Amino acid sequence: MNLANIHNVYFIGIGGIGMSAIANYFKSSGKNVAGYDKTATNITDSLQQMGIDIHFEDNVAFIPEAYKNKENVAVIYTPAIPKSHNEYNYFLKHQFTVLKRAEMLAEITKDSFCLAVAGTHGKTTTSAILGHILKEATVNATAFLGGIAENYNSNLILGGTEVTVVEADEFDRSFLKLSPNIACITSIDADHLDIYEDQAVFEASFTDFASNVSDTLIVRKNIPIKGITYGINEQADFDAKNIRIKNGTYIFDVNTPSEEIKNITISLPGKHNVLNTVAALAMANKYGVSLQTIAKALLTFKGIQRRFSYKINTENLVLIDDYAHHPTEINALISSVKEMYPAKKVLGIFQPHLYTRTRDFADDFAKELSQFNELLLLDIYPARELPIKGITSSWLLDKIKIQNKKVVSKEILLQNILKSDAQIIVMFGAGDIGNLVSEIKKGLTVEN
């Protein structure tokens, strides 16, 4: 495909976090962009404000005429849409160029120097830190992110076409479409077992991804894939040490294969974010950015929305919004909370994401969720799935070993929160729980 010959780009599922970054990119590049999504959100609102035509009913009649000429139109779709989708089938039937999001990312990145971040956890934060470092280092780079970077209020850091930063998504093996120059693997904890047969098959896909890396592969220490390693006090090639917390910031030193940099400072909570920072530092340094430039850039990185995002932060009440939706991520989240607030009661509010993930990791979810002092569970967010008999939030709740726990509906969530005397409230999950946070914040602010 020659992207120069494509003048109109149509998105099916344009409001997805990864899809919208590409839509923004093409619009900013002077292409005509339009699309469909199931529901209006803050993301679709922002795209419409850019002049992108979006509709919310799956109806071929709503596709603008300019996007019905297959000679100069590319269609991008999210794997989350059903195969019965009318617009999707219209484009297939009429033999348009129809690509998955990952396939289009591969097209965009193939003529650039590509830095890709893979792994079950940490992709978005690591990619955003890396994109910010390159921006501050005046590298001619564009970063496609799976979250909204606070510094840019966007999931796209626009720079240039010489270098691209992308998240290498393991879902449906999408990351195997990429051919990165430098890549990182942050973790290979099993996930998406609705797509992969078992953990061995899941891990094998990361080995396949590693084989596509042309220059340098950086891996978390103890991942069984050969590469330059990073870690914390693990004698890794890029090794963080001497970690301390001061006024809510993390300060640490990093040994690299060539030198040591002291007093790296980040305003992100949790040792998992120290790891994300070291991974981004290693990638940027291997690209050629000096450690001093990296350290200076890190001072101004503000984080990612829905990654330990403070919505209320007072002495008597804290409300945190987070994307954690896998047991390992939940463990990192609660560990960070307890590290920051060791003497305070913590109320967790969790919306499980996917029936299959809830089923496959139920015992692990129960173990991690049992670390909260109190817990409110919302119903499972189905996303692309149909219900599975017997797999419910009440079923999961029975496995959780704390006394103060309850399944609640969205409609009565606030009144249940107000019954709690917990000073730390954490709302987390990958579904639509993020849409409830502003309402909960407003309710708590009024009460206090």
Coordinates of C-alpha atoms in Angstrom, one line a residue, residues 73-397:
V73 CA -10.0 5.0 0.4
A74 CA -8.5 2.8 3.2
V75 CA -10.8 1.3 5.8
I76 CA -9.5 0.5 9.3
Y77 CA -11.4 -1.6 11.7
T78 CA -11.1 -2.7 15.3
P79 CA -11.1 -6.5 16.0
A80 CA -13.7 -5.7 18.7
I81 CA -16.5 -5.3 16.1
P82 CA -18.7 -8.3 15.3
K83 CA -18.2 -10.0 11.9
S84 CA -21.9 -9.3 11.2
H85 CA -21.3 -5.5 11.2
N86 CA -23.1 -4.0 8.2
E87 CA -20.5 -1.4 7.3
Y88 CA -17.6 -3.8 7.7
N89 CA -19.3 -6.3 5.4
Y90 CA -20.1 -3.5 2.8
F91 CA -16.5 -2.7 2.5
L92 CA -15.4 -6.3 2.2
K93 CA -18.1 -7.1 -0.4
H94 CA -17.0 -4.2 -2.5
Q95 CA -13.3 -5.1 -2.2
F96 CA -12.0 -2.0 -0.5
T97 CA -8.6 -2.0 1.2
V98 CA -9.7 -3.2 4.7
L99 CA -7.1 -3.4 7.4
K100 CA -7.0 -4.1 11.1
R101 CA -5.6 -1.3 13.3
A102 CA -2.3 -3.2 13.7
E103 CA -1.9 -3.7 10.0
M104 CA -2.3 0.0 9.4
L105 CA 0.2 0.8 12.2
A106 CA 2.6 -1.6 10.4
E107 CA 2.1 0.4 7.1
I108 CA 2.7 3.7 8.9
T109 CA 5.8 2.6 10.7
K110 CA 7.5 0.5 7.9
D111 CA 9.3 3.5 6.4
S112 CA 10.4 4.9 9.8
F113 CA 12.7 3.9 12.6
C114 CA 10.3 2.0 14.8
L115 CA 10.4 1.7 18.6
A116 CA 7.8 -0.8 19.9
V117 CA 6.8 -1.6 23.4
A118 CA 5.3 -5.1 24.0
G119 CA 4.1 -6.8 27.2
T120 CA 1.0 -7.7 29.1
H121 CA 1.5 -4.7 31.4
G122 CA 3.1 -1.3 31.2
K123 CA 2.9 -0.7 27.4
T124 CA 1.0 2.6 27.6
T125 CA 3.0 4.2 30.3
T126 CA 6.4 3.0 28.9
S127 CA 5.4 4.2 25.4
A128 CA 4.3 7.6 26.7
I129 CA 7.4 8.1 28.7
L130 CA 9.5 7.2 25.7
G131 CA 7.5 9.4 23.4
H132 CA 7.9 12.3 25.8
I133 CA 11.7 11.7 26.1
L134 CA 12.1 11.8 22.3
K135 CA 9.9 14.9 22.1
E136 CA 12.0 16.7 24.7
A137 CA 15.2 15.5 23.0
T138 CA 13.9 17.1 19.7
V139 CA 13.9 13.8 17.9
N140 CA 11.7 13.8 14.7
A141 CA 9.3 11.3 16.2
T142 CA 5.5 10.5 16.5
A143 CA 4.2 8.3 19.3
F144 CA 0.9 6.3 19.1
L145 CA -0.4 5.6 22.6
G146 CA -3.0 3.5 24.2
G147 CA -3.9 6.2 26.8
I148 CA -4.2 9.9 27.1
A149 CA -0.8 11.5 28.0
E150 CA -1.4 14.3 30.5
N151 CA 1.4 16.4 29.0
Y152 CA -0.3 16.5 25.6
N153 CA -4.0 15.7 26.6
S154 CA -3.8 13.3 23.7
N155 CA -3.0 9.7 22.8
L156 CA -0.8 11.0 20.0
I157 CA 2.5 12.8 20.4
L158 CA 3.0 14.4 17.0
G159 CA 6.5 15.1 15.9
G160 CA 7.6 13.8 12.5
T161 CA 7.9 10.7 10.4
E162 CA 11.5 9.8 10.9
V163 CA 10.8 7.8 14.1
T164 CA 7.7 6.2 15.4
V165 CA 6.8 4.8 18.9
V166 CA 4.0 2.3 19.1
E167 CA 2.5 -0.1 21.5
A168 CA 2.9 -3.7 20.2
D169 CA -0.4 -5.3 21.2
E170 CA -0.5 -9.0 21.8
F171 CA -4.3 -9.2 21.5
D172 CA -5.1 -11.5 18.4
R173 CA -1.3 -11.5 17.7
S174 CA -1.5 -8.0 16.3
F175 CA 2.1 -7.2 17.3
L176 CA 3.4 -9.8 14.8
K177 CA 2.5 -7.3 12.0
L178 CA 5.3 -5.0 13.2
S179 CA 8.9 -5.0 12.3
P180 CA 10.5 -2.8 15.0
N181 CA 14.1 -1.6 15.0
I182 CA 14.2 -1.4 18.8
A183 CA 11.7 -3.2 21.0
C184 CA 11.0 -3.9 24.6
I185 CA 9.1 -6.7 26.3
T186 CA 7.8 -5.6 29.7
S187 CA 6.1 -8.8 30.8
I188 CA 4.6 -12.1 29.5
D189 CA 2.0 -12.8 32.1
A190 CA -0.7 -14.9 30.5
D191 CA -3.7 -12.9 29.2
H192 CA -6.2 -13.2 26.3
L193 CA -6.7 -16.9 26.8
D194 CA -9.8 -16.6 24.7
I195 CA -7.4 -16.0 21.8
Y196 CA -4.5 -18.2 22.8
E197 CA -4.8 -21.9 23.7
D198 CA -2.7 -21.7 26.9
Q199 CA 0.2 -19.8 28.5
A200 CA 2.8 -21.7 26.4
V201 CA 1.2 -20.6 23.2
F202 CA 0.9 -17.1 24.6
E203 CA 4.6 -16.9 25.5
A204 CA 5.6 -18.4 22.1
S205 CA 3.9 -15.4 20.4
F206 CA 6.4 -13.1 22.2
T207 CA 9.3 -15.2 21.0
D208 CA 7.9 -14.7 17.5
F209 CA 7.6 -11.0 18.1
A210 CA 11.2 -10.9 19.3
S211 CA 12.4 -12.5 16.1
N212 CA 11.0 -9.6 14.1
V213 CA 13.2 -7.0 15.9
S214 CA 16.0 -5.9 13.6
D215 CA 18.4 -4.0 15.9
T216 CA 17.9 -4.2 19.7
L217 CA 15.6 -6.1 22.0
I218 CA 15.2 -5.0 25.6
V219 CA 13.5 -7.4 28.1
R220 CA 12.5 -7.4 31.7
K221 CA 15.0 -9.3 33.7
N222 CA 14.0 -13.0 34.1
I223 CA 11.8 -13.1 31.0
P224 CA 13.1 -16.2 29.1
I225 CA 13.8 -14.3 25.8
K226 CA 17.4 -13.2 25.0
G227 CA 17.9 -9.5 25.0
I228 CA 19.4 -6.5 26.9
T229 CA 17.8 -6.7 30.4
Y230 CA 16.4 -4.1 32.7
G231 CA 15.2 -4.4 36.3
I232 CA 15.5 -3.2 39.9
N233 CA 18.4 -4.4 42.0
E234 CA 18.7 -7.5 39.8
Q235 CA 22.1 -6.9 38.1
A236 CA 20.3 -6.2 34.9
D237 CA 22.1 -4.4 32.0
F238 CA 19.9 -1.3 32.9
D239 CA 19.5 -1.7 36.7
A240 CA 17.6 0.7 39.0
K241 CA 18.9 0.9 42.5
N242 CA 19.0 3.1 45.6
I243 CA 15.2 3.8 45.3
R244 CA 13.7 6.3 47.8
I245 CA 10.5 8.3 48.0
K246 CA 10.5 12.0 48.8
N247 CA 7.4 14.2 48.7
G248 CA 5.4 11.8 46.6
T249 CA 8.2 11.4 44.0
Y250 CA 10.5 8.4 43.3
I251 CA 14.2 9.0 43.1
F252 CA 16.7 6.4 42.0
D253 CA 20.0 5.7 40.3
V254 CA 20.4 3.6 37.1
N255 CA 23.4 1.5 36.1
T256 CA 23.7 1.1 32.3
P257 CA 26.1 -1.0 30.3
S258 CA 28.3 2.1 29.8
E259 CA 27.7 4.5 32.8
E260 CA 25.7 5.4 35.8
I261 CA 23.1 8.1 36.1
K262 CA 22.2 9.3 39.6
N263 CA 19.0 10.8 41.0
I264 CA 16.5 10.0 38.3
T265 CA 13.3 11.6 39.5
I266 CA 9.7 10.7 38.5
S267 CA 6.3 11.8 39.8
L268 CA 4.7 8.4 39.2
P269 CA 3.8 6.2 42.1
G270 CA 4.8 2.5 42.4
K271 CA 7.9 0.4 41.7
H272 CA 6.2 -0.8 38.6
N273 CA 6.5 2.7 37.2
V274 CA 10.2 2.7 38.1
L275 CA 10.4 -0.4 35.9
N276 CA 8.4 1.4 33.1
T277 CA 10.7 4.4 33.4
V278 CA 13.9 2.2 33.2
A279 CA 12.5 0.4 30.1
A280 CA 11.8 3.7 28.3
L281 CA 15.2 5.0 29.4
A282 CA 16.9 2.0 28.0
M283 CA 15.1 2.3 24.7
A284 CA 15.8 6.0 24.3
N285 CA 19.5 5.5 25.3
K286 CA 19.9 2.7 22.8
Y287 CA 18.4 5.0 20.1
G288 CA 21.1 7.5 21.0
V289 CA 19.6 10.0 23.5
S290 CA 22.0 10.8 26.3
L291 CA 21.2 9.8 29.9
Q292 CA 21.4 13.5 31.0
T293 CA 18.8 14.5 28.4
I294 CA 16.6 11.6 29.5
A295 CA 16.8 12.5 33.1
K296 CA 15.8 16.1 32.4
A297 CA 12.8 15.0 30.3
L298 CA 11.6 12.7 33.0
L299 CA 11.3 15.7 35.4
T300 CA 8.4 17.0 33.3
F301 CA 6.5 13.8 32.5
K302 CA 3.0 14.1 34.1
G303 CA 1.7 10.6 33.5
I304 CA -1.3 9.0 31.8
Q305 CA -5.0 9.5 32.4
R306 CA -6.5 6.5 34.3
R307 CA -3.0 5.3 35.5
F308 CA -3.1 6.1 39.2
S309 CA -4.8 9.4 38.3
Y310 CA -5.7 11.5 41.4
K311 CA -9.3 12.9 41.1
I312 CA -9.4 14.1 44.7
N313 CA -6.2 14.5 46.7
T314 CA -6.7 16.0 50.1
E315 CA -5.5 15.2 53.6
N316 CA -8.8 13.5 54.5
L317 CA -10.0 12.1 51.2
V318 CA -8.2 10.6 48.1
L319 CA -10.0 9.3 45.0
I320 CA -7.8 7.5 42.5
D321 CA -8.8 6.3 38.9
D322 CA -6.9 3.5 37.4
Y323 CA -7.0 1.2 34.3
A324 CA -5.9 -2.0 36.1
H325 CA -7.8 -5.0 34.8
H326 CA -5.5 -8.0 35.2
P327 CA -4.5 -9.5 38.6
T328 CA -0.8 -8.5 38.2
E329 CA -1.9 -4.9 37.5
I330 CA -4.2 -4.9 40.5
N331 CA -1.4 -6.1 42.7
A332 CA 0.8 -3.3 41.5
L333 CA -2.0 -0.8 42.1
I334 CA -2.8 -1.8 45.7
S335 CA 0.9 -2.1 46.5
S336 CA 1.4 1.5 45.3
V337 CA -1.6 2.6 47.4
K338 CA -0.3 0.9 50.5
E339 CA 3.1 2.3 50.0
M340 CA 1.8 5.8 49.7
Y341 CA -0.9 5.5 52.4
P342 CA 0.3 2.7 54.8
A343 CA -2.0 3.7 57.7
K344 CA -5.2 4.4 55.9
K345 CA -8.3 2.3 55.1
V346 CA -8.7 1.6 51.4
L347 CA -11.9 1.1 49.5
G348 CA -11.6 -0.6 46.1
I349 CA -14.2 -0.3 43.4
F350 CA -13.6 -2.8 40.6
Q351 CA -15.4 -3.5 37.3
P352 CA -14.2 -6.9 35.9
H353 CA -13.5 -6.8 32.1
L354 CA -14.5 -9.7 30.0
Y355 CA -16.2 -12.9 31.1
T356 CA -13.3 -15.1 29.8
R357 CA -10.7 -13.1 31.7
T358 CA -12.8 -13.2 34.9
R359 CA -13.2 -17.0 34.5
D360 CA -9.6 -17.7 33.6
F361 CA -8.0 -15.7 36.4
A362 CA -10.8 -15.8 39.0
D363 CA -8.5 -17.2 41.8
D364 CA -5.8 -14.6 41.0
F365 CA -8.4 -11.8 41.0
A366 CA -9.7 -13.0 44.3
K367 CA -6.3 -13.1 45.9
E368 CA -5.4 -9.5 44.8
L369 CA -8.8 -8.0 45.5
S370 CA -8.6 -9.4 49.0
Q371 CA -5.9 -6.9 49.8
F372 CA -8.4 -4.1 50.0
N373 CA -10.0 -3.2 53.3
E374 CA -13.4 -2.9 51.6
L375 CA -14.5 -3.8 48.1
L376 CA -17.4 -2.9 45.8
L377 CA -17.7 -5.0 42.6
L378 CA -19.6 -3.8 39.6
D379 CA -21.1 -6.2 37.0
I380 CA -18.7 -7.7 34.5
Y381 CA -18.1 -5.4 31.5
P382 CA -18.7 -7.7 28.4
A383 CA -16.8 -5.6 25.8
R384 CA -16.8 -8.0 22.7
E385 CA -18.2 -11.0 24.6
L386 CA -21.5 -12.7 25.3
P387 CA -22.2 -13.8 28.8
I388 CA -20.8 -17.2 30.1
K389 CA -23.2 -19.1 32.3
G390 CA -22.2 -19.0 35.9
I391 CA -19.4 -16.4 35.4
T392 CA -20.7 -13.3 37.3
S393 CA -19.4 -10.7 39.7
S394 CA -21.3 -12.5 42.5
W395 CA -19.5 -15.7 41.7
L396 CA -16.2 -13.8 41.9
L397 CA -17.2 -12.1 45.1

